[in-house]
PDB file of C-alpha atoms in Angstrom:
ATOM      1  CA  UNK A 324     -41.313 -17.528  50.266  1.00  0.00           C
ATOM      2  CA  UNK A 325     -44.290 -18.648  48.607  1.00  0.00           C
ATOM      3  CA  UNK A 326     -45.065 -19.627  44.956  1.00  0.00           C
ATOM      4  CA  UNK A 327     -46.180 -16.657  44.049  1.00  0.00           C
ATOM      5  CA  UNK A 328     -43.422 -14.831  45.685  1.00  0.00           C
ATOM      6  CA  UNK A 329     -40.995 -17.047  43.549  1.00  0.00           C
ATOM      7  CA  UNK A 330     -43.051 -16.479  40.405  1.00  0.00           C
ATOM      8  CA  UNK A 331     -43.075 -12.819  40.725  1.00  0.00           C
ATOM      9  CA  UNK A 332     -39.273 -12.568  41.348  1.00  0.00           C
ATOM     10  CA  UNK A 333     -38.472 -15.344  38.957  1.00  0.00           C
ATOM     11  CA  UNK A 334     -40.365 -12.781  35.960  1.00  0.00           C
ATOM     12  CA  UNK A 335     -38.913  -9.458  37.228  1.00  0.00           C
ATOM     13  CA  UNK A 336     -35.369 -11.429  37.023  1.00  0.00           C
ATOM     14  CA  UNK A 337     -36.893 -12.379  33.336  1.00  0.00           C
ATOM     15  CA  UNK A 338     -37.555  -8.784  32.657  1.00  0.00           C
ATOM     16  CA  UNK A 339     -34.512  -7.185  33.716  1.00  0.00           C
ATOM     17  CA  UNK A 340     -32.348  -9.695  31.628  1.00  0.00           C
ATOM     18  CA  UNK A 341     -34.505  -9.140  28.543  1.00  0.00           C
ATOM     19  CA  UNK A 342     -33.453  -4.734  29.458  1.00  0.00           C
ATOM     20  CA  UNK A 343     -29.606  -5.776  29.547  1.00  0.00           C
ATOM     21  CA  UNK A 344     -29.844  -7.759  26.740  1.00  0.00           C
ATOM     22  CA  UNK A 345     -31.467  -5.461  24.517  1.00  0.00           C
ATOM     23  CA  UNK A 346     -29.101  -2.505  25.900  1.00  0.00           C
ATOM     24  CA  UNK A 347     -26.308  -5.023  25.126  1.00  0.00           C
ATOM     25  CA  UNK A 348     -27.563  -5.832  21.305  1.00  0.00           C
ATOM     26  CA  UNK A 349     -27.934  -1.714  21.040  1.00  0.00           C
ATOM     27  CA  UNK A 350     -24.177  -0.992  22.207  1.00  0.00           C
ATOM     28  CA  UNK A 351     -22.993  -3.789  19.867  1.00  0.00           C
ATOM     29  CA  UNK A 352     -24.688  -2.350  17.039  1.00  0.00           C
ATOM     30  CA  UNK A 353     -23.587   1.080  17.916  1.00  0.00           C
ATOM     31  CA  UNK A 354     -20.332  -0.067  17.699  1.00  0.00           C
ATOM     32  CA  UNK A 355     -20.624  -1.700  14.788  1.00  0.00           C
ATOM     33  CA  UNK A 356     -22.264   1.004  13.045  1.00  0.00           C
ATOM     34  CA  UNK A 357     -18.695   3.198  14.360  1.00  0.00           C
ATOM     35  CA  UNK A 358     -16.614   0.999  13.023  1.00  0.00           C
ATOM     36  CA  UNK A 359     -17.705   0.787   9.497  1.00  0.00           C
ATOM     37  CA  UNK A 360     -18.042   4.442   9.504  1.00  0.00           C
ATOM     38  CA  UNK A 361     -14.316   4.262  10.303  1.00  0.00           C
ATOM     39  CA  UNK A 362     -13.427   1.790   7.931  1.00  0.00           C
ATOM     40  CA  UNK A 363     -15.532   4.018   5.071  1.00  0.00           C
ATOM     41  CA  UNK A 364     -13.210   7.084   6.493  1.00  0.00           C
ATOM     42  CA  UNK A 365      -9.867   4.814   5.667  1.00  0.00           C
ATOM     43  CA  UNK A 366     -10.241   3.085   2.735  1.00  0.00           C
ATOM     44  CA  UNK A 367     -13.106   5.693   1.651  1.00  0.00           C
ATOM     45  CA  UNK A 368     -15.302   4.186  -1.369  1.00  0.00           C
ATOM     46  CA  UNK A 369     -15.936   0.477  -0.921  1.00  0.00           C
ATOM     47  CA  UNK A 370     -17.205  -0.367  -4.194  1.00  0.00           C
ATOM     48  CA  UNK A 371     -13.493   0.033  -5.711  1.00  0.00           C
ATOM     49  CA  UNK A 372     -13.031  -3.448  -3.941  1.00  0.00           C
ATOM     50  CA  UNK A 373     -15.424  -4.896  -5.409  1.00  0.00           C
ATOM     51  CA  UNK A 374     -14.178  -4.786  -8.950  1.00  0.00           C
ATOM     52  CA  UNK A 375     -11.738  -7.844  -9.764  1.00  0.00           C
ATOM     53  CA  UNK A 376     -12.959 -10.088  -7.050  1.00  0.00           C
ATOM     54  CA  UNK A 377     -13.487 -13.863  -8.465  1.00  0.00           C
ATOM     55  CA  UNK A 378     -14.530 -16.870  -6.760  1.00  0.00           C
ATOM     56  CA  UNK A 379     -12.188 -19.850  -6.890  1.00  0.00           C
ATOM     57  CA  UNK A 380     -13.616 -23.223  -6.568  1.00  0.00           C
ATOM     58  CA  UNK A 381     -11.320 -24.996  -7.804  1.00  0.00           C
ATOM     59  CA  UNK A 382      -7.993 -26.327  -5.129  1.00  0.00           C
ATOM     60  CA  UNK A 383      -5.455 -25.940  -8.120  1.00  0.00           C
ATOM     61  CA  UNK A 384      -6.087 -23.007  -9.001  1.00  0.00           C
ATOM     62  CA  UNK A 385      -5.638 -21.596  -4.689  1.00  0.00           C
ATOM     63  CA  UNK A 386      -2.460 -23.718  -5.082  1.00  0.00           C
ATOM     64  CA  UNK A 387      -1.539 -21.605  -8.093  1.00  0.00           C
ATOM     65  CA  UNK A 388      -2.529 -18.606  -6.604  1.00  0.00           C
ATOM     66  CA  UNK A 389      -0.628 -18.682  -3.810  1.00  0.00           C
ATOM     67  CA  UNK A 390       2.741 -19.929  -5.523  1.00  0.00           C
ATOM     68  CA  UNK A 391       2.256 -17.213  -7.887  1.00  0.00           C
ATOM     69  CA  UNK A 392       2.260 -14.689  -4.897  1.00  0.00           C
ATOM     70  CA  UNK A 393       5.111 -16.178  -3.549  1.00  0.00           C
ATOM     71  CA  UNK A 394       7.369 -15.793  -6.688  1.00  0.00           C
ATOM     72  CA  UNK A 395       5.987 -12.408  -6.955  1.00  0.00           C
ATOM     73  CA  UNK A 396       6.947 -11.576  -3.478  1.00  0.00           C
ATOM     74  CA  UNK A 397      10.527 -13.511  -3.343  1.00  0.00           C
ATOM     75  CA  UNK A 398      11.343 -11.582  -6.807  1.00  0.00           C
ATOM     76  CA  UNK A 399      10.286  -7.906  -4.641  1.00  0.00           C
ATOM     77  CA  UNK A 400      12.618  -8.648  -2.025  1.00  0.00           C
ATOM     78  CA  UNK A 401      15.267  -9.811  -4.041  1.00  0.00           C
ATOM     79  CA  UNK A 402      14.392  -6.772  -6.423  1.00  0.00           C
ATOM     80  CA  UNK A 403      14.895  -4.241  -3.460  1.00  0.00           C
ATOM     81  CA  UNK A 404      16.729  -5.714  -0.874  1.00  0.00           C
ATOM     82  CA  UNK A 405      20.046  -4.010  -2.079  1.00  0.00           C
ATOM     83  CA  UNK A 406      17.923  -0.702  -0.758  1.00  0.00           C
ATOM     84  CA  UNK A 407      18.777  -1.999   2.602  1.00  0.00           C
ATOM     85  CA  UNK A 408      21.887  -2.723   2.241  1.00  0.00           C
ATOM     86  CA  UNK A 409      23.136   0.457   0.582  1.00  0.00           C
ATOM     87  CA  UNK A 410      21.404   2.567   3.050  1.00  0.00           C
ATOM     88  CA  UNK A 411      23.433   0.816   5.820  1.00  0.00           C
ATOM     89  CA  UNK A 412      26.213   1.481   3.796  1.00  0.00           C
ATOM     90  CA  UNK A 413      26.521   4.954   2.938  1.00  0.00           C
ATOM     91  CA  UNK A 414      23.985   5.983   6.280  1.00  0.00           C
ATOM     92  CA  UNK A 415      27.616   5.040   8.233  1.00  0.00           C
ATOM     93  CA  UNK A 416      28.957   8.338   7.468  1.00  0.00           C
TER      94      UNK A 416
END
């Protein structure tokens, strides 16, 4: 195989990778495009999400955050977990 041989193969290899990876960045962004699509079908209108976002900085207030959520959550379940309960209760028959 000469140089030349090499070169030309070595460029047509170059040239067929560039084709897969440009069919490759097309699919992805296909599917990209699909999923948003689906994700506008779900939650419909974005922009209502974008309302009471705010940007914490500040490792307190995370820390608050999150206990906050906690007692918020703990207080649900203990709020409804007599649902449970009762519905195994009188379900029995």
């Amino acid at each position: 195989m000469t140089a030349e041989e090499t070169r030309a193969e070595q460029a047509e290899q170059r040239a067929i990778d560039a084709k897969r990876s440009e069919e490759i960045a097309v699919s992805q962004m296909q599917r990209a495009e699909e999923k948003a699509q689906r994700f506008e079908q779900l939650f419909e209108e974005q922009s209502m999400y974008d309302t009471n976002v705010t940007k914490v900085t500040n490792g307190d207030a995370i820390t608050y955050t999150v206990y906050s959520f906690q007692e918020d959550t703990r207080s649900f379940i203990e709020k409804y977990a007599n649902l449970t309960r009762s519905f195994r209760l009188y379900s029995r028959g």
